[in-house]
Each structure stands twice: as C-alpha cells, then as structure tokens.
Short mmCIF file of C-alpha atoms in Angstrom, two decimals:
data_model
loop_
_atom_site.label_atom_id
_atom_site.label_comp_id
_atom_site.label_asym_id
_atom_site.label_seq_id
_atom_site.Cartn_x
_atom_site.Cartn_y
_atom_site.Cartn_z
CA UNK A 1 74.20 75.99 96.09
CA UNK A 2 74.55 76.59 92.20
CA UNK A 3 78.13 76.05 92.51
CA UNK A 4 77.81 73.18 94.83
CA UNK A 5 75.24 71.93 92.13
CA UNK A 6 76.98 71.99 89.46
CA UNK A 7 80.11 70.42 91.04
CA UNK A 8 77.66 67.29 91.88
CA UNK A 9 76.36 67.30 88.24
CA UNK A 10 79.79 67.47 86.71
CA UNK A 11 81.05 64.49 89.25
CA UNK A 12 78.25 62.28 88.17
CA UNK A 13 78.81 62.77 84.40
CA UNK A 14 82.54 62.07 85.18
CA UNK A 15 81.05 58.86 86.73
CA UNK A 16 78.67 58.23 84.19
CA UNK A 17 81.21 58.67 82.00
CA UNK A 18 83.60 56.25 83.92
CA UNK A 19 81.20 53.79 83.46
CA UNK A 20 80.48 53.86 80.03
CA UNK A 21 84.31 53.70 79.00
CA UNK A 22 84.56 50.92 81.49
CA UNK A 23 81.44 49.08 79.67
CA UNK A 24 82.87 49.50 75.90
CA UNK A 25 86.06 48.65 77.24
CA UNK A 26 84.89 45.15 78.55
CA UNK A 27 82.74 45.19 75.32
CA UNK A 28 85.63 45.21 73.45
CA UNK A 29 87.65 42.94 75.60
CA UNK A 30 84.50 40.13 74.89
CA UNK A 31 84.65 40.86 71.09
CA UNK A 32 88.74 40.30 71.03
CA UNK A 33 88.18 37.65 73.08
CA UNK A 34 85.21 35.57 71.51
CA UNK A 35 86.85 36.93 67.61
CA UNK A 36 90.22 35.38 69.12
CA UNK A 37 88.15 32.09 69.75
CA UNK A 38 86.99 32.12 66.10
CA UNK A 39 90.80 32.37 64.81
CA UNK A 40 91.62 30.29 66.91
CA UNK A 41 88.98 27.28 65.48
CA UNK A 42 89.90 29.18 61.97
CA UNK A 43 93.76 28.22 62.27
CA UNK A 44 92.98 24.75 63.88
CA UNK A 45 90.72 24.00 60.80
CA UNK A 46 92.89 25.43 58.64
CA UNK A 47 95.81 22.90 59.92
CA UNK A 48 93.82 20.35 59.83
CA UNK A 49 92.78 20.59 56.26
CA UNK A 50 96.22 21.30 55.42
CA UNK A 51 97.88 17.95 57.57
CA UNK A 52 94.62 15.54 55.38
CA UNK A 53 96.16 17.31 52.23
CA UNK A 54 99.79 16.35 52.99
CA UNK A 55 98.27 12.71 54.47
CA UNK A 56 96.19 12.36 51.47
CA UNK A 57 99.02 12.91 49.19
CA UNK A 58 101.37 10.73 50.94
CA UNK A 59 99.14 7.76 51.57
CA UNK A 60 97.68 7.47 47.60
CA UNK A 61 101.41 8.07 46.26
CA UNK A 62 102.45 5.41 48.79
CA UNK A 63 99.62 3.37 47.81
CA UNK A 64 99.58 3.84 43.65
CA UNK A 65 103.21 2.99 43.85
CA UNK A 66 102.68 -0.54 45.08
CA UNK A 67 99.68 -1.26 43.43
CA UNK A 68 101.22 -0.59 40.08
CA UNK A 69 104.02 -2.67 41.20
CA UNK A 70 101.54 -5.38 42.16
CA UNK A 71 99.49 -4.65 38.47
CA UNK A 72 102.42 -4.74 36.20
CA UNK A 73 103.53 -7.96 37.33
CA UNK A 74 100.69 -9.62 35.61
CA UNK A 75 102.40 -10.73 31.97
CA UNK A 76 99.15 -9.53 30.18
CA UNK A 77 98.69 -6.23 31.99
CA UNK A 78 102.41 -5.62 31.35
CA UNK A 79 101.76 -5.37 28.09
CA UNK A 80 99.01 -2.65 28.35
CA UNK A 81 100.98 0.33 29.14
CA UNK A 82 98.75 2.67 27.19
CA UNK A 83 95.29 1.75 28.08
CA UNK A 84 96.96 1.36 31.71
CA UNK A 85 97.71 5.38 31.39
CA UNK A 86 94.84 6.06 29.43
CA UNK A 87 92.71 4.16 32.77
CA UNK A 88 94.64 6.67 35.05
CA UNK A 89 93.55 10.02 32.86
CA UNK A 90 90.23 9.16 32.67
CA UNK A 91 90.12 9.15 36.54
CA UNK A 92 91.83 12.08 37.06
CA UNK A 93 89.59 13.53 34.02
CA UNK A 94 86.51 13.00 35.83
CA UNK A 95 87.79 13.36 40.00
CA UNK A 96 88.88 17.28 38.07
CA UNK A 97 85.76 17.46 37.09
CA UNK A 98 83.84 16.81 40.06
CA UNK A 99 85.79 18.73 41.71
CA UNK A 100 85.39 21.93 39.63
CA UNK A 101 81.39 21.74 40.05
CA UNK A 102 79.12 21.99 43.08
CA UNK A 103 79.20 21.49 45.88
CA UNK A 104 82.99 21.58 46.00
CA UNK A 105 83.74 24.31 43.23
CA UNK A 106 87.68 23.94 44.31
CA UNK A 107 88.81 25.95 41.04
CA UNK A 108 86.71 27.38 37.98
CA UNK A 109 87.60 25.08 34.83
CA UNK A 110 88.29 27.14 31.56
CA UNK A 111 88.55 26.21 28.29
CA UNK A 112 92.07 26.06 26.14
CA UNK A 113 93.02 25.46 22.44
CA UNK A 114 93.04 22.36 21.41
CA UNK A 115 96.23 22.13 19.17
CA UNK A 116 97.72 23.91 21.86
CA UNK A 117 97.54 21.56 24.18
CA UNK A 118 99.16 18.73 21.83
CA UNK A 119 102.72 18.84 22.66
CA UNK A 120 101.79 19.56 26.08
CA UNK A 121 99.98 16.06 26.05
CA UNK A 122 102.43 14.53 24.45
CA UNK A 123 104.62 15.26 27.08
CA UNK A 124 102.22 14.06 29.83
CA UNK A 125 101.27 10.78 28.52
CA UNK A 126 105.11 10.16 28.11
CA UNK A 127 106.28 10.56 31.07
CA UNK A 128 103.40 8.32 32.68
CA UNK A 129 104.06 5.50 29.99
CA UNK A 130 107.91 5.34 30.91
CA UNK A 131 106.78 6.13 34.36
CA UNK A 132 104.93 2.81 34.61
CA UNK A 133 107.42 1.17 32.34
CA UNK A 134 110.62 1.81 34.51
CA UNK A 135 108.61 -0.06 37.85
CA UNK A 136 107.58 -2.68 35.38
CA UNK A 137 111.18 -3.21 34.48
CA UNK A 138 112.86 -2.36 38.06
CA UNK A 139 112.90 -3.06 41.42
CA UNK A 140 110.62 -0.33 43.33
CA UNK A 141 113.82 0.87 45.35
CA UNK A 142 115.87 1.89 42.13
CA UNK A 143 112.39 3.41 40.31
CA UNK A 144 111.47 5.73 43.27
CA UNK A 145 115.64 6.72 43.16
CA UNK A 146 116.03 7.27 39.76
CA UNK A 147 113.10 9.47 39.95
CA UNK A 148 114.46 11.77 42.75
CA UNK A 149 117.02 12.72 39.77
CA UNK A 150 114.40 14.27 38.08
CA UNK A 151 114.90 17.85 40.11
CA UNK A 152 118.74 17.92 39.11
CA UNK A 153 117.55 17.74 35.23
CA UNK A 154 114.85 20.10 35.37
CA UNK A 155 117.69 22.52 37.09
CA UNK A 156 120.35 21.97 33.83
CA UNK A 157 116.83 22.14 31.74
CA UNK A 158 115.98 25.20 33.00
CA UNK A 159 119.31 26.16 33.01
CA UNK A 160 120.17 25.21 29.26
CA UNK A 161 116.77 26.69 27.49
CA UNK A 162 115.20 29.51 29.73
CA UNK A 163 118.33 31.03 30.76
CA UNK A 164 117.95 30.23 34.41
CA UNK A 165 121.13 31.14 36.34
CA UNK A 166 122.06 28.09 39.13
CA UNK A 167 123.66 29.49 42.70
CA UNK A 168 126.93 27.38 43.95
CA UNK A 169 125.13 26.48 46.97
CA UNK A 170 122.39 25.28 44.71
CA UNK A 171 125.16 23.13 42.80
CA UNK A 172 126.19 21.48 45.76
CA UNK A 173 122.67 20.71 46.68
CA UNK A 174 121.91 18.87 43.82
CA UNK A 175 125.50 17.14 43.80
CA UNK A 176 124.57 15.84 47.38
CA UNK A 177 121.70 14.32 45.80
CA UNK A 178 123.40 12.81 42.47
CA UNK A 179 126.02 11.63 45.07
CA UNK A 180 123.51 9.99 47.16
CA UNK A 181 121.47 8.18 44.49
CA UNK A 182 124.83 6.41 43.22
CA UNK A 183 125.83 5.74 46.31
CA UNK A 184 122.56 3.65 47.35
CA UNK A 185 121.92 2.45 43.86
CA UNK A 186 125.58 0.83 43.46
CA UNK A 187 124.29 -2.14 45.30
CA UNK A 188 120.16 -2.28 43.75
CA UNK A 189 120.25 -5.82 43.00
CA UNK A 190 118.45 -6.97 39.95
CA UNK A 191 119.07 -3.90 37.70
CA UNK A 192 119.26 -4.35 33.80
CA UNK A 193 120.75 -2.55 31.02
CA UNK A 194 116.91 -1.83 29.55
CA UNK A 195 115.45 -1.54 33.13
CA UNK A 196 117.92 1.63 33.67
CA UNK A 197 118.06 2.86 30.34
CA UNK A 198 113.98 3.36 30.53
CA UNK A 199 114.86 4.75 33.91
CA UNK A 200 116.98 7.62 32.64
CA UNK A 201 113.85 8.05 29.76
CA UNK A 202 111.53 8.66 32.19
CA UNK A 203 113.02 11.09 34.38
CA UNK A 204 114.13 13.22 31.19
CA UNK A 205 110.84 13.10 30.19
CA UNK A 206 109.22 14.25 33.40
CA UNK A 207 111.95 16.95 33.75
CA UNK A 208 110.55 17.98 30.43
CA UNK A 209 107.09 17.90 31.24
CA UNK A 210 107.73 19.48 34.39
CA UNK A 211 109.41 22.59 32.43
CA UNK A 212 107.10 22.62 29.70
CA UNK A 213 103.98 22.88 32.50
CA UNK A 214 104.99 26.04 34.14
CA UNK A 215 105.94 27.79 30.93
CA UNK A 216 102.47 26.79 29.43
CA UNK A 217 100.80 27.90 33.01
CA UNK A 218 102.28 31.33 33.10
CA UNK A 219 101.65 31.47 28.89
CA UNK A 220 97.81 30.74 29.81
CA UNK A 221 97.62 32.07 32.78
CA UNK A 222 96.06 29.53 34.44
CA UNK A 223 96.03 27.36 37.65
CA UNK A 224 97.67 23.41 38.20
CA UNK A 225 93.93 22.16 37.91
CA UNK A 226 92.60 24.45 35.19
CA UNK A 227 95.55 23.00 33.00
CA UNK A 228 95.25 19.47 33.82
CA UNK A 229 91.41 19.14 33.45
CA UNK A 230 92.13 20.24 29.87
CA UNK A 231 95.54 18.03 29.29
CA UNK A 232 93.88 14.44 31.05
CA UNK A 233 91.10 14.13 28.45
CA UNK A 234 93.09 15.11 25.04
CA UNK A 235 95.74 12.74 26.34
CA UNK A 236 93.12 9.80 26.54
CA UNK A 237 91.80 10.67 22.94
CA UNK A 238 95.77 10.84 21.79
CA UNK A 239 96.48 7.34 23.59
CA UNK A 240 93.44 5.46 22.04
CA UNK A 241 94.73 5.83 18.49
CA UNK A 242 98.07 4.52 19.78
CA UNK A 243 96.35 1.40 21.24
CA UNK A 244 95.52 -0.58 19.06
CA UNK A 245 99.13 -0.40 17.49
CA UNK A 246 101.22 -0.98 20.64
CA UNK A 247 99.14 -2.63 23.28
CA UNK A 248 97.48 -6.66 23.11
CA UNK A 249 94.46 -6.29 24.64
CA UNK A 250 93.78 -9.48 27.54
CA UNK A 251 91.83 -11.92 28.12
CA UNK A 252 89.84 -10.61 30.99
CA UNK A 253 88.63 -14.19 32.29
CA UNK A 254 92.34 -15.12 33.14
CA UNK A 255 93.16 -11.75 34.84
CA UNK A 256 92.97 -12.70 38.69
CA UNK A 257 90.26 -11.01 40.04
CA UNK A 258 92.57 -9.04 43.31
CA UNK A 259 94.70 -7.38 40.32
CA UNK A 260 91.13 -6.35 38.59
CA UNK A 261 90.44 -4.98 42.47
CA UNK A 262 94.30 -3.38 42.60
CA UNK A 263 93.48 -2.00 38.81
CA UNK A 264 90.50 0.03 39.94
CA UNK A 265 92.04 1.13 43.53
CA UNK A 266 94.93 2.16 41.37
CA UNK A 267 92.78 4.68 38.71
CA UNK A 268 91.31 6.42 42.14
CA UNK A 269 94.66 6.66 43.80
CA UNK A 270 95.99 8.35 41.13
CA UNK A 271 93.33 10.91 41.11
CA UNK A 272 93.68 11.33 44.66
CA UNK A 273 97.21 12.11 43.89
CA UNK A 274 96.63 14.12 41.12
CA UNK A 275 94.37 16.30 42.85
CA UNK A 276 96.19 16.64 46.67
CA UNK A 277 98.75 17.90 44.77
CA UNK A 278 97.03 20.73 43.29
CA UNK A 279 95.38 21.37 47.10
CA UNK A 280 98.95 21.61 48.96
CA UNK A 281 100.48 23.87 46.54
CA UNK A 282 97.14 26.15 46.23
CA UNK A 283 96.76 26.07 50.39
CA UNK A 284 100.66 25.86 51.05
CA UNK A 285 103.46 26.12 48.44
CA UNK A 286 105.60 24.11 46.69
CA UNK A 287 108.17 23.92 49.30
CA UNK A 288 105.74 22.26 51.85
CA UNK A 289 104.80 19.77 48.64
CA UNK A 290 108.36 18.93 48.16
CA UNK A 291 109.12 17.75 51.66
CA UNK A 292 106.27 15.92 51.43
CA UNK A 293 107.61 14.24 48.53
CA UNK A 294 111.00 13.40 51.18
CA UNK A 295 108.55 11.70 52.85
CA UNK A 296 106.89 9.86 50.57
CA UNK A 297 110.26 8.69 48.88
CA UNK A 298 111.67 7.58 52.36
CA UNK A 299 108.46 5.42 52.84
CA UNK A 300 108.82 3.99 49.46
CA UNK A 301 112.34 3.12 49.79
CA UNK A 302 112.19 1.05 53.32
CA UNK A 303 109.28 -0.71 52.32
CA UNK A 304 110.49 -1.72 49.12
CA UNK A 305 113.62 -2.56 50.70
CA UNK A 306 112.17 -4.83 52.84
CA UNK A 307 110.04 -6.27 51.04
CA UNK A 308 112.83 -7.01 48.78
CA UNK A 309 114.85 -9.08 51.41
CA UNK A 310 117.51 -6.01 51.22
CA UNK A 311 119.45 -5.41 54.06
CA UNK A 312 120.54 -1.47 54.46
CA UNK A 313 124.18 -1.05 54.48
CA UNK A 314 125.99 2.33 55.84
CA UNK A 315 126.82 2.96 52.19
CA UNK A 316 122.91 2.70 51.47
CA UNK A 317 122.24 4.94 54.65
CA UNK A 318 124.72 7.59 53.62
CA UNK A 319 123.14 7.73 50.02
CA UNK A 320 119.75 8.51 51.42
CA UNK A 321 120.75 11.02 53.74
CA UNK A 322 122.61 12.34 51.00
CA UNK A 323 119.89 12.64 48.76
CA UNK A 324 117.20 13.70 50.39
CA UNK A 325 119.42 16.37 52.12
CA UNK A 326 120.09 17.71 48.61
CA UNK A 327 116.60 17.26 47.57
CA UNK A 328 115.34 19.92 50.61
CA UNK A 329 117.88 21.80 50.14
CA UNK A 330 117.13 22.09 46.89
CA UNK A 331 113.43 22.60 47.44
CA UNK A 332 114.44 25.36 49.99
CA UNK A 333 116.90 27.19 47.69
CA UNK A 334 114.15 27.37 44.53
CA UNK A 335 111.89 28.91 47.32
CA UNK A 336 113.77 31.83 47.89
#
C-alpha cells in the first residue's frame, strides 16, 4: 500500500508537473506572441515615419525649387539675393529651434565659438547665394544638372586636401555621371556664358561647404542639427552687413501679391528641407538620403522639361540614366 502510495503520489506530481510546464509554455507562447504584435506595430511605425521623412524631403525640395524659380523671376526680387538667403536662414534658424525644445526635443542644441563658426558661414551663405543665383540665371533643367556635379568635386576635394584615396570602380562611377550631365546638357537651350559660369561657382562652393561641414562635425563633435542651429543665425547677422551694399531693397506695393505668397511658402520649404534632411540621415543613413536625392533630381528634371516645351531626345535619356546611375553608384560605393 506504501509502495502503491507513493507510486500514485509520484504520478500526480509528474502530472502536476506536466501541467505547469504546459501552462508556462503557453505563457510564453502569448508573451512571444502579443511582444511579436508590438514589433510588429514598432517596425510599421517605424516605416512609416521613415517613408514621411523621405516624402517630406522630396516634396519641399521639389517644391522650394519651383518656387524660387517662380520668385526670382520678379526683376526686383532678382536683385535681392542676400536678404532672399538671409529670409531662408532665419526659417531654418527658428524651425531648428523649435525643434530642439519641447515637445519635440529631436536633438539637444549646444553652444559653439563664435569666430569659429565664421568661415564655416561663409561657406554656407555662399553656396545658397550662387545657389539661387545659378536658377535665376538658368533654365531649372541645367541648374538641378549642374548641381548633380557637385559629388564628383567633393570626391577630387576630398581627394586633393584630406588625402582621401578614390577606388577605380569609384572613378568610373563618377565618369558615368560627368558623361551623363554633358550628354543631356549639350542640347539645354537658353544657356549663357554667365548663367554657366555661376553654375560651375556654385557647385565648387557647395563641394566646399560640403567638405568643410564634416571636418568641422567630427572637429566638434557634434550632430547635422547641432551645427546648423549655430551656422543659420551667424550667417543672417554676416548677410545683413552685406545688404545694404549689394542688394536694392523693393518697392513692396508693386511686388504681386502670389510671389509675396510663393516668398513665404518658400522660407518654410526650405526649413522643411533643411530639417528632413537631418531626420533621414539620423533615422536612416546617407545612402537612403542620396537616392532620395535621384529622386528628387528626376522629378525636377521632367517637370522642368516640360514645362520648358523640351522634348526628350535618346541623347537626353542616355545622359540621365547615365548620371544618376553614377550618382547611386557613387552613393553606394562611399557607403561601404
């Protein structure tokens, strides 16, 4: 009986036992599940705040570009290229800031010398003044071309001053893309001596800038935003003495009042710009922000095209394949 007993004692705890593993176990199974659920809503919000940053970033570059097309083409606006850029930094100036304090606290803004930041400046407000100068003086197709050979001169810059070895593969990627520019630009109607020649400024500048911005980053230590909340307002204090030497100020009354309209849209889009940028490279990387940029230029181009009357030729279409394909390629060799 004792023996029998124990033997029933022993099979019920082995049941018991049973039961309790079998419990956990579907415990568990609930927790993977239900925790699966939540990564699962995690990664789709995740994408989806990722795909508004890329859409944000494509629509106001989109957008900017045309309305500073539309802007310039006033003959008294034209002739406020400084207070035009200082407009655009003082957007971006406060957006940054906003942005920086609560409720959105998107990055933690810090402090920098001053006279440190000069040439820094310097090199931002030029390359937005010849920026808006070469759509003033060019057609939008040949602006948005001539700026896609910015990458192959921040390569040779990089190249020339911080010792930066280039790969052949990454030669023939940026060929393809010097290749493909001449190709489509060889037929850009309505292109001047002055009109190029402030075209070749401005992406020389950028390249510049762009060079100059990651050394400073990495000499600081500090993020995209961080640096640019500290650049936007010195360059507005470093354009107004320059104003009243270089720009006419207009009479308001005779400014039509849908460029007034396309003057204020243009001060947010830029901001929006300014600031998607930081968002995909801080969420993504730099690759994903350069095929955006594909994007964006292909958009540009067709539009402008047609809206220029300009009918695509196979030498035009081989040019943009060209040069985009060397522009990814690009993007995806620096990655590496």
């Amino acid at each position: 009986m004792n023996q029998n007993g124990s033997a029933n004692r022993q099979e019920r705890d082995l049941e018991m036992s049973s039961t309790l593993l079998l419990q956990e176990d579907l415990k568990k199974d609930d927790e993977i599940t239900i925790n699966g659920g939540h990564g699962a809503r995690k990664s789709m919000r995740t994408t989806l705040v990722d795909g508004a940053c890329i859409g944000m970033n494509i629509f106001s570059t989109v957008i900017l570009v045309f309305l500073n097309n539309w802007i310039l083409k006033d003959p008294q606006l034209k002739k406020m290229q400084i207070t035009f850029a200082m407009w655009h930094f003082t957007c971006t100036t406060i957006i940054l800031y906003l942005a920086s304090r609560s409720p959105f606290r998107l990055f933690t803004p810090i402090r920098l010398p001053f006279f440190q930041m000069i040439p820094l400046c310097t090199f931002f407000a030029g390359f937005l003044i010849l920026g808006n100068l070469s759509l003033a003086y060019n057609s939008i197709g040949f602006y948005q071309l001539a700026k896609i050979l910015t990458t192959p001169c921040v390569a040779l810059l990089q190249y020339l001053f911080l010792a930066k070895s280039i790969t052949m593969p990454t030669i023939l990627a940026l060929c393809s893309l010097c290749i493909g520019v001449a190709l489509t630009n060889s037929g850009a109607a309505g292109v001047t001596t002055m009109g190029a020649s402030i075209a070749v400024a401005a992406f020389t500048v950028t390249a510049f800038y762009q060079v100059w911005i990651g050394k400073k980053i990495r000499d600081f230590n500090v993020s995209s935003p961080q640096l640019l909340l500290n650049q936007a307002p010195i360059s507005v204090l470093l354009l107004a003495v320059l104003v009243p030497f270089f720009d006419t100020m207009p009479k308001v009354e005779k400014i039509p009042r849908d460029t007034m309209i396309a003057l204020f849209l243009s001060g947010l889009a830029a901001a929006a710009l300014n600031l998607s940028q930081f968002l995909i490279i801080g969420r993504m990387s730099a690759l994903t922000f350069n095929v955006a940029s594909n994007v964006k230029t292909t958009i540009i181009l067709t539009y402008g095209w047609v809206s220029e009357g300009r009918l695509l030729t196979a030498q035009d279409l081989l040019g943009i394949v060209m040069a985009l394909g060397g522009a990814t390629a690009y993007s995806q060799l620096a990655s590496k």
